[in-house]
Tab-separated table of C-alpha atoms in Angstrom:
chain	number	residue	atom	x	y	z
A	1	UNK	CA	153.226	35.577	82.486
A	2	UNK	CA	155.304	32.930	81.045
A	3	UNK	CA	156.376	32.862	77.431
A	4	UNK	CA	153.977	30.478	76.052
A	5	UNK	CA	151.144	31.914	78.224
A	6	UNK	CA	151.890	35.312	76.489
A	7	UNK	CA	151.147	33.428	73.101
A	8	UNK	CA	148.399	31.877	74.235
A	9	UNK	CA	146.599	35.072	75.318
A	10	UNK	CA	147.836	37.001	72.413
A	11	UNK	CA	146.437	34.159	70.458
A	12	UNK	CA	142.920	34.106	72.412
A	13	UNK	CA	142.545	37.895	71.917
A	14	UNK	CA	143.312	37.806	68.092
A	15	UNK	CA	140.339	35.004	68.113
A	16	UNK	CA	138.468	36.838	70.094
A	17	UNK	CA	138.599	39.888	67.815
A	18	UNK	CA	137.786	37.631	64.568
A	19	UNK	CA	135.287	35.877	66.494
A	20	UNK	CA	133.769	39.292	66.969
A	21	UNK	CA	133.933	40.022	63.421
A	22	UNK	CA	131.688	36.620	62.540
A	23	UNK	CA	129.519	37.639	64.883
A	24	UNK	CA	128.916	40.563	63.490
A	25	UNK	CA	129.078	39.005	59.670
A	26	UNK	CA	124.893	38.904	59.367
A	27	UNK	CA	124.539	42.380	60.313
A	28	UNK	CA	124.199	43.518	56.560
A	29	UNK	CA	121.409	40.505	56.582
A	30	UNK	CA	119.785	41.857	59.260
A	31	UNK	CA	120.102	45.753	57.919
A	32	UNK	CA	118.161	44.178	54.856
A	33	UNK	CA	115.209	42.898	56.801
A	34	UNK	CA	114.774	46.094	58.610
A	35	UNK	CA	115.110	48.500	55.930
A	36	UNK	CA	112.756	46.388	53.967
A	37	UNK	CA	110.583	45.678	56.554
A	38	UNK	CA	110.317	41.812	55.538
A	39	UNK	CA	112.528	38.814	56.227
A	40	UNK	CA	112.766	37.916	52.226
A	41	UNK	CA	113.902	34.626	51.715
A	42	UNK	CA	116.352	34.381	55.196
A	43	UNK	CA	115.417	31.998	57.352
A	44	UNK	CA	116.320	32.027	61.399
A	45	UNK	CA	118.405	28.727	61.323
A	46	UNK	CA	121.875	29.720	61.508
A	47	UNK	CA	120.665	32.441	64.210
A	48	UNK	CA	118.976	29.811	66.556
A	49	UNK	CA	122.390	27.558	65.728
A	50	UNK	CA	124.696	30.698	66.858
A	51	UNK	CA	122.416	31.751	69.979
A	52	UNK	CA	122.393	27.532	70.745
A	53	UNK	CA	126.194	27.353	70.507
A	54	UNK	CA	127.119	30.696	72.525
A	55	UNK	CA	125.327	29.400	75.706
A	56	UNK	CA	127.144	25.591	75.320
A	57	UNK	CA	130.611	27.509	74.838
A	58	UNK	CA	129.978	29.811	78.118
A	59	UNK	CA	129.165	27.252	79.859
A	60	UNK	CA	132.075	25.223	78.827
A	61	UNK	CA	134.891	28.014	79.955
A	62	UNK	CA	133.090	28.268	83.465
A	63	UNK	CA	135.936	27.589	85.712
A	64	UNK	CA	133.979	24.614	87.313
A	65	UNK	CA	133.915	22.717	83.917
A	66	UNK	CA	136.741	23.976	82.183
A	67	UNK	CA	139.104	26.289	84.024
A	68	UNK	CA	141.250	29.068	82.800
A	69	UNK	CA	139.136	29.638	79.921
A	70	UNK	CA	137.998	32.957	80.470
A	71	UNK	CA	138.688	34.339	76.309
A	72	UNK	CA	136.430	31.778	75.610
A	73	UNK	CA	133.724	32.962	77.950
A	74	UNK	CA	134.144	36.816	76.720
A	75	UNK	CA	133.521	36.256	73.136
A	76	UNK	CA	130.879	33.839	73.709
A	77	UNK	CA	128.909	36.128	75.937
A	78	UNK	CA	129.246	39.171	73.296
A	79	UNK	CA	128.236	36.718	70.428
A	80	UNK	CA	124.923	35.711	72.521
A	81	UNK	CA	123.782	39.355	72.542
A	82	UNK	CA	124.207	39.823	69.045
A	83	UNK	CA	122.288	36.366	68.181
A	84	UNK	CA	119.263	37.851	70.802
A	85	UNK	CA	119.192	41.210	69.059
A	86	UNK	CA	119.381	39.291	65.333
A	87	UNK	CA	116.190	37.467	66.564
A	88	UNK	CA	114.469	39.792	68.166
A	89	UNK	CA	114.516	41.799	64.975
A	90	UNK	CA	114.032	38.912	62.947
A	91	UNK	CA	110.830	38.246	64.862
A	92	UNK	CA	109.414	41.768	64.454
A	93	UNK	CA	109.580	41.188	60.487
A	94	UNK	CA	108.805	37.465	60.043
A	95	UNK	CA	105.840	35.898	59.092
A	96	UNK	CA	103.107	34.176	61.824
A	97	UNK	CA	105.445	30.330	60.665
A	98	UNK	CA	108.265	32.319	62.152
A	99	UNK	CA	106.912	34.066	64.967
A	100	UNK	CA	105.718	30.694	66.499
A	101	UNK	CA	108.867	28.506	65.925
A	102	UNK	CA	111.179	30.682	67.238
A	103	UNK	CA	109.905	31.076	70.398
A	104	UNK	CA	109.165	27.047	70.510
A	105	UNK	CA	112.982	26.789	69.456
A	106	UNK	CA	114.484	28.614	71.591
A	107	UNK	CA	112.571	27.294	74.646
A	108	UNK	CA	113.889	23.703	73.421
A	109	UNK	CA	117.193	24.878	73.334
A	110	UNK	CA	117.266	26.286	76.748
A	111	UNK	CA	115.712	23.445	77.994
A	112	UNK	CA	118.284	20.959	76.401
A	113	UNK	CA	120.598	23.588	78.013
A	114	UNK	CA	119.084	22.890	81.440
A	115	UNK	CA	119.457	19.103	81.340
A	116	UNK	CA	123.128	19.075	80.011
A	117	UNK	CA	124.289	21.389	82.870
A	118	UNK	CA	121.898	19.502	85.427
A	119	UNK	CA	123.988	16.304	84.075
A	120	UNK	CA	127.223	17.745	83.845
A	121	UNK	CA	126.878	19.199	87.832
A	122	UNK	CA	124.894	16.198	89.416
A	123	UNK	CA	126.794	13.119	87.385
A	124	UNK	CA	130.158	14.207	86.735
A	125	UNK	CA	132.603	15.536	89.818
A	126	UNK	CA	135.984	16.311	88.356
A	127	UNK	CA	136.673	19.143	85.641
A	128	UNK	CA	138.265	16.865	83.475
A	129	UNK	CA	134.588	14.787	82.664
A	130	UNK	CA	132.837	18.023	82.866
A	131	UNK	CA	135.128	19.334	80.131
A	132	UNK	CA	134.338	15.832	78.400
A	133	UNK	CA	130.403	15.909	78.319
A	134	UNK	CA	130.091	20.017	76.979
A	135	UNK	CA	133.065	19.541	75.251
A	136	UNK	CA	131.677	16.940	72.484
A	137	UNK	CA	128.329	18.810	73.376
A	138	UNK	CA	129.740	22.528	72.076
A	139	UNK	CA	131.807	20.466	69.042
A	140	UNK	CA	128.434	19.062	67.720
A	141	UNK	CA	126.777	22.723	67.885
A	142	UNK	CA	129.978	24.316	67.341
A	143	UNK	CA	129.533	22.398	63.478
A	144	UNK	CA	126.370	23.023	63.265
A	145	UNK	CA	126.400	26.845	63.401
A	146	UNK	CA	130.163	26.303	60.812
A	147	UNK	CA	128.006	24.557	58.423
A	148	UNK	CA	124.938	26.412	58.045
A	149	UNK	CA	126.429	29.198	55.493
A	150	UNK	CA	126.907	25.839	53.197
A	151	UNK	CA	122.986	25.490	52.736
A	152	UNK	CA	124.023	28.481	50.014
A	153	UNK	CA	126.583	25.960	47.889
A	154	UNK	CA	124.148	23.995	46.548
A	155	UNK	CA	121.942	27.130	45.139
A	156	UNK	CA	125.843	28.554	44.319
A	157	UNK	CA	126.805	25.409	42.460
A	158	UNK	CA	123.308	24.836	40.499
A	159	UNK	CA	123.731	28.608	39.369
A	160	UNK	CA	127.446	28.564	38.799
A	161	UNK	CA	127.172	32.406	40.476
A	162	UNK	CA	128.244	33.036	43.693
A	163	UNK	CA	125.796	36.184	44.498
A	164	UNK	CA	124.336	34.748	47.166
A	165	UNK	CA	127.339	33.962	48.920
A	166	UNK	CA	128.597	36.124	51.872
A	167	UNK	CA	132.504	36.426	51.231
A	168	UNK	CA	132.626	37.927	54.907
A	169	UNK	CA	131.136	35.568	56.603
A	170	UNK	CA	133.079	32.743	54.549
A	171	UNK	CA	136.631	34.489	55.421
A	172	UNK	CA	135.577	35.465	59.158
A	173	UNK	CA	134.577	31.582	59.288
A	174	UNK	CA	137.633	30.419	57.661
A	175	UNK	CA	139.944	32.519	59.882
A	176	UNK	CA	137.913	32.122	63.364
A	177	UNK	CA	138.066	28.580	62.762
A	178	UNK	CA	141.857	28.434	62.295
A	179	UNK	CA	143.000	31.158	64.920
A	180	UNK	CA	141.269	28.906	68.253
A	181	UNK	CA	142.319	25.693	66.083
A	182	UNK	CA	145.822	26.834	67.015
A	183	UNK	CA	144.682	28.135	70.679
A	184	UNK	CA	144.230	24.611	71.584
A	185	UNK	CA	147.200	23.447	70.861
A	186	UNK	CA	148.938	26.197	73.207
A	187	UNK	CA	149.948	25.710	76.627
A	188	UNK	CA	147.505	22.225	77.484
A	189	UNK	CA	145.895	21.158	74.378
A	190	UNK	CA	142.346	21.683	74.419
A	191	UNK	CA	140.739	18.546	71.741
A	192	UNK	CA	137.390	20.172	71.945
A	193	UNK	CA	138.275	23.741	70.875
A	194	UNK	CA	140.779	22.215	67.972
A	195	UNK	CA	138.409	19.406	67.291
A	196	UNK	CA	135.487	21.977	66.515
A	197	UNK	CA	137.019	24.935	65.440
A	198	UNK	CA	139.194	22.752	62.685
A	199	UNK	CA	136.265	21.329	60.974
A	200	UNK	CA	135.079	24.771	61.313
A	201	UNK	CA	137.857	25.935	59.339
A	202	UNK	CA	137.636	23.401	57.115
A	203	UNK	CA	134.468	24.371	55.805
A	204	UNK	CA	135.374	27.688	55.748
A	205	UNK	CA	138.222	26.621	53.186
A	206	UNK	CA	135.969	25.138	51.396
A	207	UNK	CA	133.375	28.358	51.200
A	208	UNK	CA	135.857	30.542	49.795
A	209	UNK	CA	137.871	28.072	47.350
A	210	UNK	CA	133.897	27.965	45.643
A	211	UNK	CA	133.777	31.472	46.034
A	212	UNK	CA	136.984	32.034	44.554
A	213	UNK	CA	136.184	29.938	41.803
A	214	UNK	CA	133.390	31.406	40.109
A	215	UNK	CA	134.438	35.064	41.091
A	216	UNK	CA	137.186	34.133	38.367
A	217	UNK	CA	134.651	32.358	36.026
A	218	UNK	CA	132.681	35.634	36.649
A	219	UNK	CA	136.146	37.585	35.740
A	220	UNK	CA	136.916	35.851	32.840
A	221	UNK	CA	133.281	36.256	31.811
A	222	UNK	CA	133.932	39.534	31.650
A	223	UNK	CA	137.165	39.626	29.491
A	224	UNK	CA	134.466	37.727	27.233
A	225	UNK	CA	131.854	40.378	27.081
A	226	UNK	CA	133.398	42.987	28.727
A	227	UNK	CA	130.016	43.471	30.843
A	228	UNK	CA	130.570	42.613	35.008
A	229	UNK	CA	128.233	40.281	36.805
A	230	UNK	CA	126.741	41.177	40.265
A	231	UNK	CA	129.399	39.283	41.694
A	232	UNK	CA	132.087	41.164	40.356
A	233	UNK	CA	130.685	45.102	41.484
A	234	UNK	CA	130.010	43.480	45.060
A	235	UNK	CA	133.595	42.103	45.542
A	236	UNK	CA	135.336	45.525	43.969
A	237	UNK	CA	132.925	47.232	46.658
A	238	UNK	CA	134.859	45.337	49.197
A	239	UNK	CA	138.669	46.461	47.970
């Protein structure tokens, strides 16, 4: 294996192992529904975004659409079965709303699914367009499933408290975006991955800069009145 080879699936593995840990990110979400039997005020969203995106990206390292890509296909495939079991319990718990547009969501999904790879086969002969078409394709989702933990800044922003945000999932975000933002530039640059994964990155910047700034207006609160906020105990449970 040649030198920058090496780095490049050094590189891959390291994503794949922080990919792996945002993937795993909602399971203190999903411990909450179960031990308390109810959903709460979570909402299936980012689940259906992650499940959406999984399939795109595996279907993007196939070797017929984008070869040598196989790191890409790994994680992918272990994030999928982590997004089905989120759902499945999510569906045991949720309400009838829930229980009928999941289903009806993930059936569009997998039929969109079905017509992008019927294109992407039938219309497009060369690896290069494939990579093209699911490229932009996995970039859109790719976003969408980055972006969804910012439905919480607005809530975070109106409060000026960041309780309800999950500093794991911000960092895991932050640093899965930036690790496969540099595995695309390594060995033949990959625009999709770095296009995606850098905006990814970017919001995951953005997450934790908020985060980081009312943790200290939480600190400093305390210096006030010598009394911690929520915040505070949940981020010196972390250390």
């Amino acid at each position: 294996m040649h030198g920058v080879s090496l780095v490049r699936f050094i590189v891959g593995v390291v994503g794949n192992i922080v990919s792996f840990g945002l993937f795993l990110s909602p399971v203190t979400t999903i411990w909450s529904i179960w031990k308390n039997k109810s959903i709460m005020d979570f909402h299936p969203y980012p689940f259906l975004a992650a499940f959406m995106n999984c399939i795109l990206w595996i279907f993007y390292g196939m070797p017929f659409v984008h070869p040598d890509s196989t790191l890409v296909i790994t994680i992918n495939s272990v994030g999928l079965a982590l997004e089905i079991i989120y759902l499945i319990i999510f569906m045991i718990y949720a309400n009838k709303k829930y229980r009928t547009i999941i289903p009806l969501f993930i059936l569009c999904e997998l039929v969109l699914f079905a017509i992008i790879v019927a294109v992407s086969l039938l219309v497009f002969h060369t690896t290069k367009d494939r990579s093209m078409l699911v490229g932009i394709i996995c970039d859109v989702a790719g976003i969408i499933m980055y972006i969804s933990p910012l439905s919480t800044l607005k809530h975070v922003i109106e409060s000026k408290n960041a309780e309800s945000m999950q500093f794991w999932l911000c960092l895991s975000g932050f640093l899965n975006g930036g690790i496969w933002f540099c595995y695309a530039f390594l060995k033949k640059f990959d625009p999709y991955i770095a296009a995606g994964n850098g905006i990814g990155g970017l919001f995951g910047a953005i997450q934790l800069l908020v985060y980081a700034f009312y943790y200290m207006k939480a600190k400093n609160n305390v210096v006030n009145d010598g009394k911690p906020s929520d915040v505070q105990l949940k981020v010196s449970q972390l250390v």
